[in-house]
Amino acid sequence: MRRRRPLTHRGAAAVLAGLLCVIAANLLAAPILMYVAVLLFLLVIFAALVVHVPRRGGAVTRRISTDLLTVGEESQVAVRFDLRALRVPHGTWRDLLPTAVSGNAEGEFPTDNGTHIRYAITGVRRGVWPVGPLLLRTIDPFGFAQREQEFGDTRTVTIVPEIVPLAPLSSIVGAAGGTAHTSSTRLGQGSDNLSPRHYVSGDSMRRIHWRATAHRGDLMVRQEEEESSPDALVILDRTARRWERVGVDADPAFESAVSACASIALHLVQGGYSVDVLDSSGAVLGTLRGHEDDRDSLLVALAMVSPQGEGRDIITLFDGAPPGPLVMITGRLDEEDAALLRHGGASAPILLATEPLDGAADAAAALGWSSAQLTDDVASAWEDALPARMATGGGHVTR
């Protein structure tokens, strides 16, 4: 608990008026002014006793309706305040909010619902932030004294990057069930791929593939093969020198990059890809295999990332064969650095840079990258960088 100013502005004015009355009473030899001063002092002392003497304690239970709050998304906060005091105070309440969320978290106390408080918050900036404690401000009936106390612990709210809908990849890139799969040992997410094989002793007669048996003249049985699931790799370049405002909260360029990383990764997994999300040093930010827990883990990781360190060569980040779609999201990129971005034979290398310098896009295009400038309009930048657009427009697209 933390106490703050014991007197209101009115109370401080009353004390000042009492002091002036004491001075005037001595200067003007007017005893009545002394009585007025004493009365003011007594009223202020009485008001302070009324507010500060009662012993008061309380417990706060806070529940946020959304575990992960997206930037721009609204969530409801429900607060239950169990106050232990000699009397229920009348005053105002305020839940302390970080600058990363916005909301009207204050009102009259007691509320219309007694000690049950509800208010809405909106995510402003990604990260993990504390909500609370609850501040209760009590004022005496004269408005002279006040008491401010904090109750309860904080509750963290995780604000994850904004997810925007994106245009689908071109069919030439490949998707689950398409024609341009990359090899993988993971179990597929689509239907079983049934292929016949020769019958061996112990096989169930119910598995006999009669059409293949008739075609080949030998007894054949159905075999469920593991369907390879296409791989995709999304790389978020956190290299410090790529970003101008390292260590500064809410760098707009980096926030766009993080939002693009989350949006693209989720977009690809919805298209049937198995998606690995790495940073430029090779650290795993998330692996998406179509499970809700995978999605949440990625978003929590992206809620806390910031520019730092140095990056590695892209091809050293591959685990085995190169991926199908390879998306590189970076910041400031000059021609020399772009010429070093070897994609290692990925079937669909896509490059998004928030600040491509002169010659960078041409150097990337010479290596086979489809590139576009990443702005705060992530969906538009993604559409500009799609290989299908490159095929019809030629070269590269910058915005």
Coordinates of C-alpha atoms in Angstrom, one line a residue:
M1 CA 0.0 0.0 0.0
R2 CA 1.2 3.5 -0.7
R3 CA -0.3 6.7 0.8
R4 CA -0.2 9.9 -1.2
R5 CA -1.2 13.5 -0.5
P6 CA -3.3 13.6 2.7
L7 CA -5.1 16.8 1.8
T8 CA -7.1 17.8 -1.3
H9 CA -6.7 21.2 -2.9
R10 CA -9.7 22.4 -0.9
G11 CA -8.1 21.2 2.3
A12 CA -4.8 22.9 1.5
A13 CA -6.7 26.1 0.8
A14 CA -8.5 25.8 4.1
V15 CA -5.2 25.5 6.0
L16 CA -3.8 28.4 4.1
A17 CA -7.0 30.5 4.8
G18 CA -6.6 29.6 8.5
L19 CA -3.0 30.8 8.5
L20 CA -4.0 34.0 6.8
C21 CA -6.7 34.5 9.5
V22 CA -4.2 34.1 12.2
I23 CA -1.9 36.7 10.7
A24 CA -4.7 39.1 10.1
A25 CA -6.0 38.6 13.6
N26 CA -2.7 39.7 15.0
L27 CA -2.2 42.6 12.6
L28 CA -5.8 43.9 12.9
A29 CA -6.4 43.0 16.5
A30 CA -9.5 41.1 15.4
P31 CA -10.1 38.1 17.7
I32 CA -13.0 36.9 15.5
L33 CA -10.5 36.0 12.8
M34 CA -8.6 33.8 15.3
Y35 CA -11.9 31.9 16.0
V36 CA -12.4 31.4 12.2
A37 CA -8.8 30.1 11.9
V38 CA -9.3 27.7 14.8
L39 CA -12.6 26.5 13.2
L40 CA -10.9 25.8 9.9
F41 CA -8.0 24.0 11.5
L42 CA -10.4 21.8 13.5
L43 CA -12.5 21.0 10.4
V44 CA -9.4 19.9 8.5
I45 CA -8.1 17.8 11.5
F46 CA -11.6 16.2 11.8
A47 CA -11.7 15.5 8.1
A48 CA -8.2 13.9 8.2
L49 CA -9.2 11.7 11.2
V50 CA -12.4 10.5 9.5
V51 CA -10.5 9.5 6.4
H52 CA -7.2 8.1 7.8
V53 CA -8.1 6.6 11.2
P54 CA -10.3 3.6 10.1
R55 CA -8.1 0.6 9.4
R56 CA -8.7 -0.7 5.9
G57 CA -7.6 -3.8 4.0
G58 CA -8.8 -5.5 1.0
A59 CA -8.2 -8.2 -1.6
V60 CA -8.5 -7.8 -5.4
T61 CA -9.3 -10.5 -7.9
R62 CA -8.8 -9.4 -11.5
R63 CA -9.8 -11.4 -14.6
I64 CA -9.0 -10.5 -18.2
S65 CA -11.3 -12.1 -20.8
T66 CA -8.6 -12.5 -23.4
D67 CA -5.3 -14.3 -22.5
L68 CA -3.5 -12.9 -25.5
L69 CA -4.6 -9.4 -26.6
T70 CA -3.8 -8.4 -30.1
V71 CA -2.8 -4.9 -30.9
G72 CA -6.0 -3.0 -31.7
E73 CA -8.2 -5.6 -30.1
E74 CA -10.5 -4.9 -27.2
S75 CA -10.8 -7.0 -24.1
Q76 CA -12.9 -6.9 -20.9
V77 CA -11.4 -6.7 -17.4
A78 CA -13.5 -7.9 -14.4
V79 CA -12.3 -6.8 -11.0
R80 CA -13.8 -8.0 -7.7
F81 CA -12.8 -5.9 -4.7
D82 CA -13.3 -7.4 -1.2
L83 CA -12.9 -4.5 1.2
R84 CA -12.3 -5.0 4.9
A85 CA -13.0 -1.7 6.8
L86 CA -15.0 -0.2 9.5
R87 CA -17.1 1.4 6.9
V88 CA -17.5 1.4 3.1
P89 CA -15.8 4.5 1.8
H90 CA -17.2 6.8 -0.8
G91 CA -14.8 8.0 -3.4
T92 CA -13.2 6.9 -6.6
W93 CA -11.4 3.9 -7.9
R94 CA -8.8 3.6 -10.6
D95 CA -7.0 0.5 -11.9
L96 CA -3.4 1.5 -12.9
L97 CA -2.9 0.8 -16.6
P98 CA 0.4 0.7 -18.5
T99 CA 0.8 3.0 -21.5
A100 CA 0.7 -0.1 -23.7
V101 CA -3.0 -0.4 -23.2
S102 CA -5.8 2.2 -23.3
G103 CA -9.1 2.2 -21.4
N104 CA -11.3 4.0 -19.0
A105 CA -10.3 2.2 -15.8
E106 CA -11.8 4.5 -13.2
G107 CA -15.1 5.4 -11.7
E108 CA -17.1 6.1 -8.5
F109 CA -16.9 3.8 -5.5
P110 CA -18.9 1.9 -4.5
T111 CA -20.2 1.1 -8.0
D112 CA -23.7 0.3 -9.1
N113 CA -22.7 -3.4 -8.7
G114 CA -21.1 -2.9 -5.3
T115 CA -17.5 -4.0 -5.4
H116 CA -17.7 -5.6 -8.8
I117 CA -15.9 -3.5 -11.4
R118 CA -15.8 -4.0 -15.2
Y119 CA -14.1 -1.9 -17.9
A120 CA -12.6 -2.4 -21.4
I121 CA -9.0 -2.2 -22.5
T122 CA -7.5 -2.0 -26.0
G123 CA -4.0 -3.2 -26.9
V124 CA -1.8 -0.4 -28.1
R125 CA 1.8 -1.8 -28.1
R126 CA 2.9 -5.4 -28.0
G127 CA 4.7 -6.8 -25.0
V128 CA 3.9 -8.2 -21.5
W129 CA 2.6 -5.5 -19.2
P130 CA 1.2 -5.3 -15.7
V131 CA -2.4 -4.2 -15.0
G132 CA -3.0 -2.9 -11.5
P133 CA -2.9 -2.5 -8.6
L134 CA -6.3 -0.9 -7.8
L135 CA -6.1 2.6 -6.4
L136 CA -8.9 3.6 -4.0
R137 CA -9.3 7.3 -3.3
T138 CA -11.5 8.3 -0.3
I139 CA -12.6 11.9 0.4
D140 CA -14.3 13.2 3.6
P141 CA -17.7 14.8 3.3
F142 CA -16.2 18.3 3.5
G143 CA -13.8 17.6 0.7
F144 CA -10.7 18.6 2.8
A145 CA -8.8 15.3 3.3
Q146 CA -8.2 12.4 1.0
R147 CA -6.7 8.9 1.4
E148 CA -5.3 7.0 -1.5
Q149 CA -4.4 3.3 -1.1
E150 CA -3.3 0.6 -3.5
F151 CA -4.9 -2.8 -3.1
G152 CA -4.0 -6.2 -4.6
D153 CA -1.3 -7.4 -6.9
T154 CA -0.9 -6.8 -10.6
R155 CA -2.1 -9.1 -13.4
T156 CA 0.0 -9.3 -16.6
V157 CA -1.6 -8.9 -20.0
T158 CA 0.3 -10.1 -23.1
I159 CA -0.3 -8.0 -26.1
V160 CA 0.7 -9.8 -29.3
P161 CA 1.4 -8.3 -32.7
E162 CA -1.5 -7.4 -35.0
I163 CA -2.5 -10.2 -37.4
V164 CA -3.7 -9.1 -40.8
P165 CA -5.3 -11.2 -43.6
L166 CA -3.1 -11.9 -46.6
A167 CA -3.6 -12.8 -50.2
P168 CA -3.0 -16.5 -51.0
L169 CA 0.3 -17.7 -52.5
S170 CA 0.3 -18.5 -56.2
S171 CA -0.4 -22.1 -57.1
I172 CA 3.0 -22.2 -58.7
V173 CA 4.5 -22.0 -55.2
G174 CA 2.7 -25.1 -54.0
A175 CA 0.3 -25.8 -51.1
A176 CA -1.0 -28.8 -49.3
G177 CA -2.3 -31.2 -51.9
G178 CA -0.6 -29.2 -54.7
T179 CA 2.1 -30.0 -57.1
A180 CA 5.2 -28.3 -55.6
H181 CA 5.7 -30.0 -52.3
T182 CA 9.0 -30.0 -50.6
S183 CA 10.2 -33.2 -48.9
S184 CA 9.5 -33.7 -45.3
T185 CA 9.5 -36.5 -42.8
R186 CA 6.6 -35.0 -40.9
L187 CA 3.2 -36.6 -41.0
G188 CA 1.0 -34.7 -43.4
Q189 CA -2.2 -32.8 -42.4
G190 CA -4.2 -33.9 -45.4
S191 CA -5.8 -37.1 -46.4
D192 CA -4.0 -40.5 -46.4
N193 CA -2.1 -41.3 -49.6
L194 CA -3.0 -44.9 -50.3
S195 CA -0.6 -46.9 -52.5
P196 CA -0.5 -50.7 -53.2
R197 CA 2.3 -53.0 -52.3
H198 CA 2.8 -56.8 -52.6
Y199 CA 1.0 -59.0 -50.2
V200 CA 3.1 -60.5 -47.4
S201 CA 2.1 -63.2 -44.9
G202 CA 0.1 -61.7 -42.0
D203 CA -1.6 -58.9 -44.0
S204 CA -5.3 -58.7 -43.5
M205 CA -7.4 -59.8 -46.4
R206 CA -9.5 -56.7 -45.8
R207 CA -6.5 -54.6 -47.0
I208 CA -6.4 -56.3 -50.5
H209 CA -6.3 -53.7 -53.3
W210 CA -8.4 -55.6 -55.8
R211 CA -8.0 -53.1 -58.7
A212 CA -4.2 -53.2 -58.4
T213 CA -4.3 -57.0 -58.0
A214 CA -6.2 -57.3 -61.3
H215 CA -3.9 -54.9 -63.0
R216 CA -0.6 -56.5 -62.0
G217 CA -1.7 -60.1 -61.7
D218 CA -0.2 -60.4 -58.2
L219 CA -1.9 -60.1 -54.9
M220 CA -1.6 -56.4 -53.7
V221 CA -2.6 -54.7 -50.5
R222 CA -3.3 -51.1 -49.6
Q223 CA -0.6 -49.2 -47.8
E224 CA -1.1 -45.9 -46.1
E225 CA 1.9 -43.8 -46.8
E226 CA 2.9 -40.8 -44.7
E227 CA 2.1 -37.8 -46.8
S228 CA 4.9 -35.3 -46.8
S229 CA 3.8 -31.9 -45.6
P230 CA 5.4 -28.9 -47.4
D231 CA 7.8 -26.9 -45.3
A232 CA 7.9 -23.1 -45.1
L233 CA 10.5 -21.0 -43.3
V234 CA 9.9 -17.4 -42.0
I235 CA 12.9 -15.4 -40.8
L236 CA 12.6 -12.3 -38.8
D237 CA 15.9 -10.3 -39.1
R238 CA 16.6 -8.9 -35.7
T239 CA 20.1 -7.8 -36.5
A240 CA 20.7 -4.5 -34.6
R241 CA 22.3 -2.6 -37.5
R242 CA 19.2 -3.2 -39.7
W243 CA 17.0 -1.1 -37.4
E244 CA 17.6 2.6 -36.7
R245 CA 15.8 2.9 -33.3
V246 CA 17.4 0.0 -31.4
G247 CA 16.3 0.0 -27.8
V248 CA 13.4 2.5 -28.4
D249 CA 9.9 1.3 -27.6
A250 CA 7.5 1.0 -30.5
D251 CA 9.8 1.5 -33.4
P252 CA 7.2 1.7 -36.2
A253 CA 9.4 -0.1 -38.7
F254 CA 10.2 -3.0 -36.4
E255 CA 6.6 -3.3 -35.3
S256 CA 5.5 -3.6 -38.9
A257 CA 8.2 -6.4 -39.4
V258 CA 6.9 -8.3 -36.3
S259 CA 3.3 -8.0 -37.5
A260 CA 4.3 -9.2 -40.9
C261 CA 6.2 -12.2 -39.4
A262 CA 3.2 -13.3 -37.3
S263 CA 0.7 -12.7 -40.2
I264 CA 2.7 -14.6 -42.8
A265 CA 3.5 -17.5 -40.5
L266 CA -0.1 -18.0 -39.6
H267 CA -1.2 -17.5 -43.2
L268 CA 1.2 -20.2 -44.4
V269 CA 0.1 -22.7 -41.8
Q270 CA -3.5 -22.2 -42.7
G271 CA -2.5 -23.0 -46.3
G272 CA -1.2 -26.4 -45.2
Y273 CA 2.5 -25.7 -44.7
S274 CA 4.6 -26.8 -41.7
V275 CA 6.1 -23.5 -40.7
D276 CA 9.3 -22.8 -38.8
V277 CA 9.8 -19.2 -37.6
L278 CA 13.4 -18.2 -36.8
D279 CA 15.3 -15.0 -36.1
S280 CA 18.4 -14.0 -38.0
S281 CA 20.7 -15.7 -35.4
G282 CA 18.9 -19.1 -35.9
A283 CA 16.9 -19.0 -32.6
V284 CA 13.6 -20.6 -32.9
L285 CA 10.7 -18.3 -32.3
G286 CA 8.0 -20.8 -33.1
T287 CA 7.0 -23.9 -35.0
L288 CA 3.6 -24.2 -36.5
R289 CA 2.0 -27.5 -37.2
G290 CA -1.6 -26.5 -37.2
H291 CA -2.2 -26.6 -33.4
E292 CA -3.6 -23.8 -31.4
D293 CA -0.8 -24.1 -28.8
D294 CA 1.8 -23.6 -31.5
R295 CA 0.1 -20.4 -32.6
D296 CA -0.1 -19.0 -29.1
S297 CA 3.6 -19.9 -28.4
L298 CA 4.7 -18.0 -31.5
L299 CA 2.6 -15.0 -30.7
V300 CA 3.9 -14.8 -27.1
A301 CA 7.5 -15.1 -28.4
L302 CA 6.9 -12.3 -30.9
A303 CA 5.3 -10.1 -28.2
M304 CA 8.8 -9.9 -26.6
V305 CA 11.3 -9.7 -29.5
S306 CA 13.4 -6.7 -30.1
P307 CA 16.4 -5.9 -32.4
Q308 CA 19.7 -7.3 -31.1
G309 CA 22.9 -8.9 -32.1
E310 CA 24.1 -10.1 -35.4
G311 CA 22.6 -12.4 -38.0
R312 CA 23.8 -15.5 -39.8
D313 CA 23.9 -16.5 -43.4
I314 CA 20.4 -17.7 -44.4
I315 CA 21.4 -21.1 -45.8
T316 CA 23.0 -22.0 -42.5
L317 CA 19.6 -21.8 -40.9
F318 CA 18.1 -24.6 -43.0
D319 CA 17.5 -28.0 -41.4
G320 CA 18.2 -30.3 -44.2
A321 CA 16.6 -29.6 -47.6
P322 CA 15.7 -26.0 -48.5
P323 CA 12.1 -25.0 -47.8
G324 CA 9.4 -24.3 -50.3
P325 CA 8.3 -20.7 -49.4
L326 CA 11.1 -18.8 -47.7
V327 CA 10.1 -15.4 -46.3
M328 CA 12.8 -13.0 -45.1
I329 CA 11.7 -9.9 -43.2
T330 CA 14.4 -7.3 -42.6
G331 CA 14.9 -3.6 -42.0
R332 CA 17.5 -1.4 -43.7
L333 CA 19.1 -3.3 -46.6
D334 CA 21.7 -2.0 -48.9
E335 CA 22.9 -3.4 -52.2
E336 CA 25.9 -5.1 -50.8
D337 CA 24.0 -6.9 -48.1
A338 CA 21.2 -7.9 -50.5
A339 CA 23.8 -9.5 -52.8
L340 CA 24.7 -11.8 -50.0
L341 CA 21.2 -13.1 -49.3
R342 CA 21.5 -16.6 -50.8
H343 CA 18.3 -18.5 -50.4
G344 CA 19.8 -21.9 -50.9
G345 CA 17.4 -23.1 -53.6
A346 CA 14.1 -22.3 -51.9
S347 CA 11.2 -22.7 -54.3
A348 CA 9.6 -19.4 -53.4
P349 CA 12.0 -16.9 -51.8
I350 CA 10.2 -13.7 -50.7
L351 CA 12.0 -10.7 -49.3
L352 CA 10.3 -7.9 -47.4
A353 CA 12.5 -5.0 -46.3
T354 CA 11.2 -1.9 -44.4
E355 CA 14.0 0.3 -45.8
P356 CA 15.5 -1.1 -49.1
L357 CA 18.3 1.3 -50.2
D358 CA 19.2 2.0 -53.8
G359 CA 20.2 -1.1 -55.7
A360 CA 19.1 -3.6 -53.0
A361 CA 15.9 -4.7 -54.8
D362 CA 17.9 -5.3 -58.0
A363 CA 20.6 -7.3 -56.2
A364 CA 18.0 -9.4 -54.5
A365 CA 16.1 -10.0 -57.7
A366 CA 19.3 -11.2 -59.4
L367 CA 19.5 -13.9 -56.8
G368 CA 15.9 -15.0 -57.4
W369 CA 14.1 -13.1 -54.6
S370 CA 10.7 -11.6 -55.1
S371 CA 10.9 -8.4 -53.1
A372 CA 8.8 -5.5 -51.9
Q373 CA 9.1 -2.7 -49.4
L374 CA 7.4 -3.4 -46.1
T375 CA 5.3 -0.5 -44.8
D376 CA 2.6 -0.4 -42.2
D377 CA 0.3 -1.8 -44.8
V378 CA 1.5 -5.4 -44.4
A379 CA -1.2 -6.9 -46.6
S380 CA -0.3 -4.7 -49.6
A381 CA 3.4 -5.3 -49.2
W382 CA 2.8 -9.1 -49.1
E383 CA 0.7 -8.9 -52.3
D384 CA 3.3 -6.9 -54.1
A385 CA 6.0 -9.5 -53.2
L386 CA 4.1 -12.6 -54.3
P387 CA 5.9 -14.6 -57.0
A388 CA 2.7 -14.5 -59.2
R389 CA 2.9 -10.7 -59.3
M390 CA 6.6 -10.9 -60.1
A391 CA 5.9 -13.3 -63.0
T392 CA 3.4 -10.9 -64.6
G393 CA 5.0 -7.6 -63.6
G394 CA 8.6 -8.7 -64.1
G395 CA 11.6 -8.0 -61.8
H396 CA 10.7 -6.7 -58.5
V397 CA 8.2 -4.4 -56.9
T398 CA 8.9 -1.6 -54.5
R399 CA 6.5 0.6 -52.7

